């Protein structure tokens, strides 16, 4: 078991509550991650500043604010600018991700629906070392 | 100055009449004069005759006296003498009665008369001398008488000369008068001719020529030549007529011009109208095409939006499911096959659903169909298989009325599977208390004219064309009359927000239309719904993409 301090902090910003709940449950069950979930972009930005995660999973199509906009704000804020962001998108296909086209606006993206295994792999590849 | 034709004619006739009158008057006068001269001539002639007679008589007058004095002379010489005397006196009287041109003639006659009287006296004296013969006195008287008689004779000669001269004069006058008469007649004839000629000329000029000119103009107008004009010479009715003809010609010209212009304008208008119509038609057609394209684009756009909307709406729950399955996989330690199978099925379903989304995204990006000849029944079975657990869960019974030996259909297998799954899921959703779905498949020659089956270009099928038909008939709640119109609309759903996205039928229809197939819905509230899918047989019409 990894201790709390060594756990990677993951922030997931997505308006689908059940999804974020499950992700949190699954990732935390893996034992290596501390997960915080936010359902709104604005709250997500505030959480990023406060929580200072190692990686942010960011949904693109959200109800209050577009993921792109959130990413923009996060990128341009020195407090959060260097936190790696991974988009979660429903409108891409997994083939596109595999074919190496998985970058949107400088940030990699993953195609929903994602399995826990895929999430973990992504985190290990992209998370900023604390 | 304006003189009416009538007046002109009247004046002309008047002139002529005056001329004739003058002529006749002249004629009359000259004639009278001539007559007069002839009468004068007669008179002179008479006078001359009288004078001659008198001369003779005066010569004879001495004879009785002579004879009386001649021995053997008759005794009745005084009687003879009386006879002659009366004759002479008669003659002289007559001559006196005749008018004298000269006073000398009168004097002369008086002298003659006197001398005669002297003679007579003497003669009478002689007659009363007894034994006059040989008598000296008688002889002497006789001489005297002879002298007087000779005197008288000389006077008579002069008288005669005068008379002759007068006669000559009168004759000359008569000739003159006759000449004048002739002149007058000639002049009359000439002036008549001249006047008549003038009259003709005048008539021709004022009436005939203008009328002729007018007639010519009318002929010219009839030939279409509107440039000629009548030369208006006179200020009268004919002139008016000519003027009005000219004016009419002008008006006619103008009217024709206007008519030409109007015709031109009308022609131009007709042309413009034609052009406009053609343009309108073209524009309309373009509009139609554009509209169709817009609708298509809108559809595609809608589908695009649809696709992303669907993708989003579906993939989120899918994500949850996967995450849930992942969670369960970790938490469930049992080796129970059923459980593992269920988990596997869930994962499979998610993959399956994801595939659908992909397909939809493909579709929205105008991706092509992968058409192959397929056995529709096996596709049906696949679809049924994939929803099997759902069916079992909801207590839905499947009744198959499948025709086995059927021609293959030209379809994209995955996509048709999606359609069938969608239809089946809808049916399941419509039977929350459980129920039955009758699935029929058969091939048939299409009979009825329906939307999409007919003669029109846009119809997918022709009447009599053979096609494969799959029917899904459920015993569900049915669809209301209002909703039936909307069921193919994207995002229309009667399911709860978590239940369905409302995209299934709309996507299904699009998929089928891309296959040049058809889908129909019949439903009755409380009884159930029947969905009919019609597909093209492989080897039939090519589906153009």
XYZ file of C-alpha atoms in Angstrom:
675
model
C 0.000 0.000 0.000
C 1.353 3.357 -0.891
C 1.101 5.912 1.793
C -0.986 9.013 1.486
C 1.856 11.346 0.758
C 3.068 9.271 -2.150
C -0.304 8.952 -3.722
C -0.749 10.779 -6.882
C -3.441 13.405 -6.760
C -5.913 13.159 -9.566
C -8.513 15.791 -10.286
C -11.370 14.762 -12.524
C -13.638 17.462 -13.877
C -16.755 15.973 -15.517
C -20.450 16.780 -15.190
C -21.465 13.125 -15.102
C -21.690 12.474 -11.357
C -22.034 8.707 -11.445
C -19.034 8.496 -13.675
C -16.783 10.612 -11.513
C -17.963 8.703 -8.441
C -17.058 5.374 -9.959
C -13.764 6.631 -11.265
C -12.893 7.885 -7.823
C -13.906 4.577 -6.303
C -11.945 2.568 -8.820
C -8.818 4.636 -8.822
C -8.707 4.869 -5.069
C -9.327 1.170 -4.835
C -6.136 0.703 -6.807
C -4.425 2.220 -3.803
C -2.146 4.677 -5.414
C -4.309 7.629 -6.120
C -6.113 10.286 -4.272
C -8.996 11.403 -6.420
C -11.025 14.561 -6.252
C -14.005 15.009 -8.459
C -15.675 18.234 -9.557
C -18.778 18.535 -11.649
C -18.394 22.080 -12.820
C -15.615 23.779 -14.712
C -15.436 26.772 -12.412
C -15.299 24.610 -9.357
C -12.762 22.461 -11.095
C -10.473 25.405 -11.687
C -10.697 26.411 -8.034
C -10.099 22.800 -6.985
C -7.043 22.611 -9.215
C -5.553 25.610 -7.518
C -6.353 24.286 -4.122
C -5.807 20.529 -4.589
C -2.789 20.894 -6.844
C -3.231 17.528 -8.543
C -0.615 15.639 -10.488
C -3.028 15.201 -13.371
C -6.379 16.526 -14.390
C -8.921 14.498 -16.326
C -11.092 17.018 -18.119
C -14.362 16.307 -19.864
C -14.857 18.361 -23.006
C -18.574 18.573 -23.315
C -19.798 19.909 -20.051
C -22.945 21.770 -19.295
C -21.617 24.902 -17.639
C -18.282 25.467 -19.320
C -16.477 23.806 -22.168
C -13.514 21.723 -21.305
C -11.468 23.665 -23.780
C -12.214 26.845 -21.924
C -11.322 25.267 -18.619
C -8.073 23.978 -20.048
C -7.285 27.403 -21.381
C -7.780 29.006 -18.033
C -5.799 26.317 -16.267
C -2.967 26.636 -18.768
C -2.789 30.354 -18.416
C -2.807 30.423 -14.684
C 0.681 30.097 -13.287
C -0.637 28.200 -10.336
C -2.059 25.498 -12.524
C -0.287 26.012 -15.802
C 2.036 23.104 -15.511
C -0.442 20.493 -14.412
C -0.899 17.915 -17.176
C -4.427 17.779 -18.514
C -5.976 14.823 -20.278
C -9.243 15.405 -22.117
C -11.973 12.852 -21.934
C -14.087 13.064 -25.016
C -17.116 11.241 -26.192
C -16.820 12.345 -29.771
C -13.573 10.745 -30.700
C -12.936 7.185 -31.525
C -10.504 4.928 -29.821
C -8.810 4.233 -33.112
C -7.932 7.880 -33.366
C -6.312 7.785 -29.971
C -4.385 4.693 -30.871
C -3.292 6.113 -34.136
C -1.454 8.736 -32.240
C -3.818 11.500 -33.117
C -4.784 11.807 -29.497
C -3.883 15.415 -28.925
C -6.253 18.310 -28.682
C -4.890 21.791 -28.156
C -1.627 20.509 -26.814
C -3.271 18.104 -24.431
C -3.727 14.413 -24.948
C -7.210 12.989 -24.981
C -8.876 9.740 -24.302
C -12.036 8.454 -25.881
C -14.934 7.588 -23.662
C -15.927 5.141 -22.410
C -12.649 4.490 -20.623
C -11.803 1.495 -18.542
C -10.037 1.868 -15.227
C -7.015 0.164 -16.680
C -6.853 2.771 -19.415
C -7.104 5.561 -16.882
C -4.313 4.142 -14.797
C -2.109 3.714 -17.818
C -2.758 7.275 -18.781
C -1.937 8.581 -15.357
C 1.333 6.702 -15.251
C 2.293 8.068 -18.589
C 1.356 11.681 -18.080
C 1.183 12.654 -14.434
C 3.612 15.214 -13.273
C 5.901 14.023 -10.714
C 4.872 15.664 -7.518
C -59.941 84.716 -96.996
C -62.280 81.875 -96.705
C -64.746 81.352 -99.514
C -66.894 78.317 -99.417
C -67.037 76.025 -102.366
C -70.691 76.759 -102.843
C -69.909 80.420 -102.947
C -67.129 79.844 -105.398
C -69.348 77.830 -107.649
C -72.041 80.411 -107.302
C -69.646 83.171 -108.216
C -68.402 81.180 -111.163
C -71.899 80.567 -112.369
C -72.743 84.162 -111.691
C -69.843 85.312 -113.787
C -70.902 82.983 -116.490
C -74.438 84.126 -116.247
C -73.442 87.756 -116.244
C -71.300 87.100 -119.236
C -74.106 85.375 -121.043
C -76.434 88.158 -120.126
C -74.049 90.800 -121.277
C -73.472 88.829 -124.388
C -77.138 88.520 -125.069
C -77.622 92.131 -124.322
C -74.871 93.037 -126.714
C -76.231 90.641 -129.206
C -79.623 92.111 -128.794
C -78.383 95.640 -129.124
C -76.258 94.896 -132.110
C -79.036 93.003 -133.689
C -81.390 95.820 -133.211
C -78.929 98.206 -134.593
C -78.443 95.969 -137.556
C -82.115 95.718 -138.035
C -82.258 99.401 -137.864
C -79.696 99.758 -140.549
C -81.594 97.338 -142.694
C -84.715 99.283 -142.085
C -82.811 102.375 -142.980
C -81.689 100.697 -146.077
C -85.208 99.838 -146.973
C -86.219 103.364 -146.332
C -83.452 104.705 -148.438
C -84.329 102.250 -151.069
C -87.874 103.356 -150.857
C -86.778 106.909 -151.015
C -84.653 106.272 -153.980
C -87.496 104.539 -155.660
C -89.736 107.414 -154.844
C -87.200 109.776 -156.144
C -86.848 107.778 -159.280
C -90.559 107.711 -159.648
C -90.721 111.374 -159.046
C -88.041 111.970 -161.525
C -89.987 110.015 -163.981
C -93.142 111.692 -163.003
C -91.642 115.103 -163.305
C -90.466 114.219 -166.718
C -93.882 112.947 -167.506
C -95.487 115.971 -166.074
C -94.586 118.157 -168.977
C -95.740 115.640 -171.455
C -99.439 116.202 -171.199
C -98.944 119.890 -171.767
C -96.702 119.103 -174.656
C -99.057 116.708 -176.013
C -101.759 119.264 -175.650
C -99.901 121.629 -177.765
C -99.153 119.116 -180.437
C -101.602 118.927 -183.189
C -103.422 115.802 -183.003
C -102.814 115.575 -179.283
C -105.521 114.144 -177.149
C -108.106 116.230 -175.599
C -107.998 114.551 -172.400
C -104.477 115.622 -171.688
C -105.595 117.619 -168.762
C -106.993 114.463 -167.444
C -103.653 112.703 -167.939
C -102.074 115.653 -166.361
C -104.246 115.330 -163.362
C -103.298 111.728 -163.040
C -99.643 112.503 -163.160
C -100.189 115.442 -160.931
C -101.748 113.361 -158.287
C -98.991 110.890 -158.705
C -96.399 113.604 -158.275
C -98.177 115.124 -155.367
C -98.466 111.674 -153.830
C -94.812 111.012 -154.339
C -93.772 114.342 -152.942
C -95.951 113.743 -149.961
C -94.400 110.396 -149.418
C -90.943 111.852 -149.772
C -91.818 114.562 -147.337
C -92.882 111.999 -144.880
C -89.577 110.235 -145.119
C -87.051 111.612 -142.746
C -84.295 113.662 -144.086
C -80.777 113.146 -143.044
C -79.819 116.641 -144.186
C -81.540 119.930 -144.113
C -80.436 120.582 -147.660
C -82.525 117.650 -148.710
C -85.558 119.180 -147.212
C -84.850 122.471 -148.824
C -84.191 120.685 -152.009
C -87.461 118.920 -151.938
C -89.226 122.128 -151.128
C -87.576 123.731 -154.065
C -88.592 120.812 -156.206
C -92.042 121.072 -154.928
C -92.171 124.760 -155.674
C -90.810 124.265 -159.069
C -93.292 121.613 -159.684
C -95.996 123.899 -158.542
C -94.697 126.390 -161.034
C -94.766 123.768 -163.651
C -98.147 122.730 -162.699
C -99.397 126.288 -162.799
C -98.042 126.713 -166.156
C -99.422 123.440 -167.300
C -102.782 124.430 -166.055
C -102.493 127.689 -167.742
C -101.686 125.897 -170.904
C -104.622 123.670 -170.575
C -106.989 126.591 -170.414
C -105.560 128.403 -173.410
C -108.001 128.069 -176.172
C -106.404 127.072 -179.344
C -103.234 126.545 -177.529
C -101.586 124.753 -180.405
C -99.316 126.964 -182.175
C -100.008 129.665 -179.802
C -97.116 131.865 -178.987
C -98.093 132.137 -175.413
C -98.468 128.516 -175.061
C -95.179 128.127 -176.693
C -93.739 130.575 -174.285
C -95.359 128.907 -171.364
C -94.115 125.590 -172.592
C -90.589 126.862 -172.620
C -90.981 128.237 -169.190
C -92.365 124.965 -168.051
C -89.540 123.132 -169.643
C -87.087 125.393 -167.925
C -88.659 124.907 -164.604
C -88.955 121.258 -165.337
C -85.306 121.111 -166.209
C -84.522 122.964 -163.034
C -86.581 120.636 -161.136
C -84.941 117.774 -162.899
C -81.562 119.112 -161.940
C -82.708 119.435 -158.386
C -84.081 116.004 -158.574
C -80.747 114.836 -159.803
C -79.145 116.399 -156.810
C -81.796 114.976 -154.655
C -81.159 111.664 -156.181
C -77.478 112.090 -155.579
C -78.164 112.886 -151.987
C -80.394 109.942 -151.766
C -77.811 107.788 -153.365
C -75.208 109.028 -150.994
C -77.500 108.415 -148.141
C -78.119 104.983 -149.470
C -74.425 104.382 -149.601
C -74.093 105.621 -146.093
C -76.863 103.500 -144.886
C -75.435 100.530 -146.685
C -72.115 101.107 -145.067
C -73.756 101.515 -141.737
C -75.540 98.320 -142.372
C -72.353 96.580 -143.215
C -70.797 97.983 -140.118
C -73.687 96.918 -138.049
C -73.524 93.487 -139.606
C -69.825 93.313 -138.911
C -70.421 94.338 -135.352
C -73.058 91.734 -135.115
C -70.660 89.112 -136.381
C -67.999 90.323 -133.999
C -70.360 90.200 -131.134
C -71.326 86.671 -132.004
C -67.751 85.570 -132.397
C -66.727 87.370 -129.271
C -69.585 85.783 -127.509
C -68.661 82.356 -128.665
C -65.027 82.963 -127.770
C -65.750 84.428 -124.395
C -68.075 81.593 -123.687
C -65.440 79.114 -124.666
C -62.938 80.961 -122.572
C -65.263 81.212 -119.648
C -66.193 77.602 -119.964
C -62.526 76.708 -120.098
C -61.901 78.894 -117.112
C -64.828 77.335 -115.420
C -63.507 73.875 -116.141
C -60.091 74.875 -115.025
C -61.484 76.477 -111.924
C -63.703 73.532 -111.171
C -60.866 71.162 -111.747
C -58.566 73.149 -109.570
C -60.880 73.695 -106.670
C -62.751 70.430 -106.736
C -61.486 67.709 -109.035
C -57.789 67.982 -108.315
C -58.120 68.156 -104.566
C -60.516 65.252 -104.619
C -58.192 63.339 -106.871
C -55.311 64.161 -104.596
C -57.311 62.987 -101.652
C -58.188 59.804 -103.445
C -54.550 59.230 -104.257
C -53.594 59.830 -100.678
C -56.201 57.333 -99.583
C -54.742 54.813 -102.006
C -51.268 55.559 -100.699
C -52.431 55.162 -97.159
C -53.970 51.896 -98.177
C -50.565 50.843 -99.460
C -49.078 51.881 -96.168
C -47.364 55.027 -97.370
C -48.191 57.670 -94.843
C -45.696 60.279 -95.936
C -47.655 61.820 -98.798
C -49.672 64.902 -98.063
C -52.437 66.654 -99.916
C -51.379 70.046 -101.167
C -53.891 72.394 -99.627
C -54.479 75.255 -101.996
C -57.853 76.603 -101.225
C -59.438 77.921 -98.139
C -62.782 76.218 -98.397
C -64.516 72.966 -97.626
C -62.361 71.073 -100.072
C -59.353 72.642 -98.451
C -60.796 71.617 -95.121
C -61.249 68.129 -96.398
C -57.684 68.045 -97.628
C -56.488 69.411 -94.337
C -58.462 66.911 -92.375
C -57.098 64.161 -94.559
C -53.622 65.360 -93.897
C -54.391 65.497 -90.235
C -55.866 62.033 -90.397
C -52.731 60.818 -92.098
C -50.691 62.397 -89.351
C -52.884 60.882 -86.684
C -52.700 57.541 -88.418
C -48.944 57.797 -88.584
C -48.805 58.603 -84.934
C -51.197 55.831 -84.029
C -49.238 53.339 -86.058
C -46.068 54.575 -84.428
C -47.643 54.258 -81.038
C -48.937 50.856 -81.916
C -45.488 49.855 -83.058
C -44.070 51.178 -79.851
C -46.721 49.454 -77.828
C -46.158 46.253 -79.767
C -42.458 46.587 -79.179
C -43.060 47.287 -75.532
C -45.501 44.435 -75.351
C -43.045 42.162 -77.104
C -40.337 43.321 -74.807
C -42.628 42.779 -71.888
C -43.504 39.312 -73.162
C -39.832 38.596 -73.650
C -39.027 39.945 -70.260
C -41.898 37.918 -68.873
C -40.632 34.834 -70.621
C -37.142 35.502 -69.401
C -38.471 36.159 -65.984
C -40.485 32.992 -66.060
C -37.485 31.038 -67.214
C -35.418 32.679 -64.553
C -38.077 32.139 -61.965
C -38.230 28.528 -62.948
C -34.532 28.242 -62.799
C -34.420 30.075 -59.514
C -37.171 27.899 -58.188
C -35.365 24.804 -59.267
C -32.156 26.073 -57.777
C -34.058 26.953 -54.675
C -35.513 23.504 -54.549
C -32.108 22.003 -55.029
C -30.597 24.312 -52.482
C -33.411 23.550 -50.128
C -32.917 19.894 -50.642
C -29.229 20.334 -50.106
C -29.896 22.463 -47.080
C -32.229 19.889 -45.746
C -29.630 17.300 -46.462
C -26.951 19.427 -44.924
C -29.252 20.197 -42.054
C -29.896 16.579 -41.706
C -26.231 15.857 -41.827
C -25.682 18.744 -39.519
C -28.394 17.499 -37.286
C -26.917 14.117 -37.574
C -23.570 15.644 -36.861
C -24.962 17.369 -33.846
C -26.938 14.288 -33.216
C -23.873 12.221 -33.460
C -21.883 14.289 -31.084
C -24.873 14.697 -28.834
C -25.525 11.004 -28.924
C -21.904 10.235 -28.547
C -21.746 12.398 -25.549
C -24.989 11.310 -24.030
C -24.310 7.658 -24.552
C -20.676 7.468 -23.856
C -21.036 8.988 -20.458
C -23.340 6.275 -19.243
C -21.140 3.802 -21.010
C -18.205 5.199 -19.154
C -20.098 4.779 -15.952
C -20.978 1.234 -16.827
C -17.425 0.365 -17.625
C -16.231 1.971 -14.507
C -18.944 0.138 -12.676
C -17.951 -3.155 -14.245
C -14.344 -2.463 -13.399
C -15.412 -1.829 -9.877
C -17.449 -4.968 -9.729
C -14.612 -6.960 -11.225
C -12.462 -5.891 -8.363
C -15.067 -6.354 -5.726
C -16.600 -9.615 -6.899
C -14.442 -12.495 -5.910
C -16.833 -15.254 -6.821
C -16.061 -17.710 -9.503
C -19.670 -18.169 -10.376
C -19.921 -18.516 -14.105
C -23.165 -16.676 -14.393
C -21.764 -13.675 -12.631
C -18.657 -13.653 -14.716
C -20.736 -14.143 -17.769
C -22.904 -11.211 -16.863
C -19.895 -9.033 -16.283
C -18.463 -10.110 -19.589
C -21.782 -9.424 -21.237
C -21.860 -5.976 -19.726
C -18.459 -5.216 -21.047
C -19.430 -6.634 -24.341
C -22.506 -4.505 -24.412
C -20.525 -1.436 -23.712
C -18.150 -2.268 -26.509
C -21.132 -2.922 -28.633
C -22.687 0.353 -27.753
C -19.472 2.109 -28.341
C -19.342 0.566 -31.727
C -22.723 1.967 -32.399
C -21.538 5.370 -31.431
C -18.592 5.002 -33.664
C -20.834 3.943 -36.428
C -22.965 6.938 -35.780
C -20.010 9.221 -35.808
C -18.948 7.610 -39.018
C -22.359 8.133 -40.408
C -22.338 11.734 -39.398
C -19.047 12.164 -41.150
C -20.700 10.756 -44.284
C -18.823 7.587 -43.946
C -19.581 4.889 -46.465
C -21.521 1.743 -45.947
C -19.813 -1.564 -46.163
C -22.414 -3.281 -48.250
C -22.314 -7.023 -48.626
C -24.885 -9.622 -49.528
C -26.071 -10.906 -46.223
C -28.612 -13.289 -44.862
C -31.083 -11.118 -43.048
C -32.118 -13.870 -40.734
C -28.640 -14.306 -39.343
C -28.401 -10.575 -38.731
C -31.721 -10.819 -36.930
C -30.428 -13.630 -34.798
C -27.321 -11.689 -33.904
C -29.362 -8.735 -32.865
C -31.670 -10.884 -30.811
C -28.711 -12.461 -29.194
C -27.296 -9.172 -28.133
C -30.470 -8.134 -26.445
C -31.228 -11.548 -25.124
C -30.526 -10.740 -21.541
C -32.541 -7.586 -21.741
C -35.411 -9.565 -23.143
C -35.157 -12.113 -20.447
C -34.939 -9.402 -17.869
C -38.097 -7.744 -19.048
C -40.019 -10.951 -19.585
C -40.315 -10.478 -23.283
C -41.095 -13.453 -25.381
C -39.908 -13.657 -28.975
C -42.114 -15.291 -31.563
C -40.392 -16.015 -34.841
C -42.147 -16.259 -38.147
C -39.113 -16.541 -40.277
C -38.969 -17.490 -43.890
C -35.860 -19.431 -44.446
C -35.064 -19.556 -48.111
C -34.783 -15.930 -48.975
C -32.543 -14.001 -51.289
C -29.691 -12.183 -49.662
C -29.966 -8.503 -48.898
C -27.313 -5.949 -49.733
C -26.524 -4.400 -46.366
C -23.876 -3.249 -43.982
C -24.260 -5.972 -41.386
C -23.257 -3.987 -38.339
C -25.450 -1.116 -39.129
C -28.522 -3.227 -39.727
C -27.795 -4.984 -36.493
C -27.858 -1.619 -34.816
C -31.193 -0.877 -36.408
C -32.690 -4.133 -35.263
C -31.292 -3.735 -31.790
C -32.719 -0.294 -31.597
C -36.125 -1.510 -32.683
C -36.021 -4.403 -30.264
C -34.948 -2.190 -27.396
C -37.763 0.187 -28.185
C -40.180 -2.724 -28.125
C -38.777 -3.869 -24.845
C -39.151 -0.401 -23.442
C -42.761 -0.381 -24.557
C -43.557 -3.465 -22.538
C -42.548 -2.770 -18.993
C -44.887 -5.483 -17.762
C -43.498 -7.920 -20.240
C -44.997 -9.025 -23.476
C -44.392 -10.504 -26.813
C -42.510 -9.498 -29.900
C -43.437 -11.216 -33.102
C -40.609 -11.120 -35.586
C -41.432 -11.901 -39.176
C -39.167 -12.048 -42.114
C -40.186 -12.755 -45.680
C -39.673 -11.630 -49.197
C -42.435 -10.221 -51.330
C -43.325 -8.265 -54.445
C -44.302 -4.865 -53.171
C -47.885 -4.000 -53.966
C -49.113 -0.944 -52.232
C -48.165 2.596 -53.050
C -46.732 3.939 -49.875
C -44.255 6.538 -48.940
C -41.135 5.376 -50.641
C -42.810 2.766 -52.814
C -44.112 4.004 -56.063
C -43.271 5.572 -59.352
C -41.462 8.668 -58.272
C -37.752 9.092 -58.693
C -37.195 9.448 -55.006
C -39.015 6.237 -54.186
C -36.658 3.506 -53.142
C -38.824 0.751 -54.486
C -41.047 0.284 -57.494
C -44.423 -1.365 -57.378
C -43.906 -5.043 -58.022
C -40.287 -4.934 -56.962
C -39.211 -7.867 -54.859
C -37.833 -6.956 -51.448
C -37.060 -8.482 -48.081
C -39.320 -7.462 -45.243
C -38.749 -7.764 -41.537
C -41.559 -6.966 -39.119
C -41.358 -6.380 -35.399
C -44.707 -6.468 -33.752
C -44.961 -5.910 -30.044
C -47.772 -5.994 -27.534
C -46.579 -2.869 -25.867
C -48.246 0.333 -24.845
C -48.413 1.595 -28.358
C -47.754 5.079 -29.673
C -50.317 7.854 -29.639
C -51.460 9.499 -32.816
C -49.574 12.726 -32.083
C -46.406 10.953 -31.216
C -46.421 8.668 -34.195
C -45.556 11.618 -36.357
C -42.580 12.429 -34.226
C -41.022 9.084 -33.551
C -38.397 9.459 -36.236
C -37.432 12.909 -35.021
C -34.069 13.060 -33.421
C -34.157 13.367 -29.659
C -37.846 12.568 -29.530
C -38.446 10.110 -26.757
C -41.147 9.202 -24.373
C -38.723 7.372 -22.173
C -37.381 8.897 -19.012
C -34.286 11.088 -19.333
C -32.107 8.232 -18.211
C -33.973 5.780 -20.329
C -33.441 6.729 -23.909
C -31.820 9.452 -25.909
C -34.575 9.496 -28.492
C -32.041 8.924 -31.201
C -32.576 5.298 -31.949
C -35.327 5.431 -34.519
C -34.015 8.535 -36.194
C -30.599 6.973 -36.598
C -32.160 3.714 -37.654
C -34.160 5.395 -40.311
C -31.128 7.216 -41.570
C -29.203 3.994 -41.708
C -32.021 2.317 -43.606
C -32.347 5.215 -46.006
C -28.669 5.043 -46.668
C -29.307 1.435 -47.623
C -32.147 2.627 -49.841
C -34.417 0.713 -47.531
C -37.564 1.797 -45.749
C -39.074 1.717 -42.274
C -42.709 2.088 -41.313
C -44.448 2.312 -37.996
C -47.986 1.334 -37.237
C -49.296 1.577 -33.759
C -52.327 1.681 -31.587
C -52.435 2.850 -28.033
C -52.947 -0.069 -25.678
C -52.501 -2.649 -28.396
C -48.937 -2.430 -29.571
C -46.616 -1.268 -32.279
C -45.506 -2.823 -35.502
C -42.305 -1.731 -37.176
C -41.732 -2.811 -40.745
C -38.310 -2.751 -42.323
C -37.934 -3.184 -46.069
C -34.555 -3.953 -47.559
C -33.139 -4.212 -51.047
C -32.268 -7.606 -52.340
C -28.648 -8.114 -53.306
C -28.227 -8.295 -57.047
C -31.086 -5.863 -57.577
C -30.694 -2.081 -57.930
C -27.333 -0.762 -56.913
C -27.410 1.381 -53.854
C -25.615 4.561 -54.816
C -23.875 6.328 -52.033
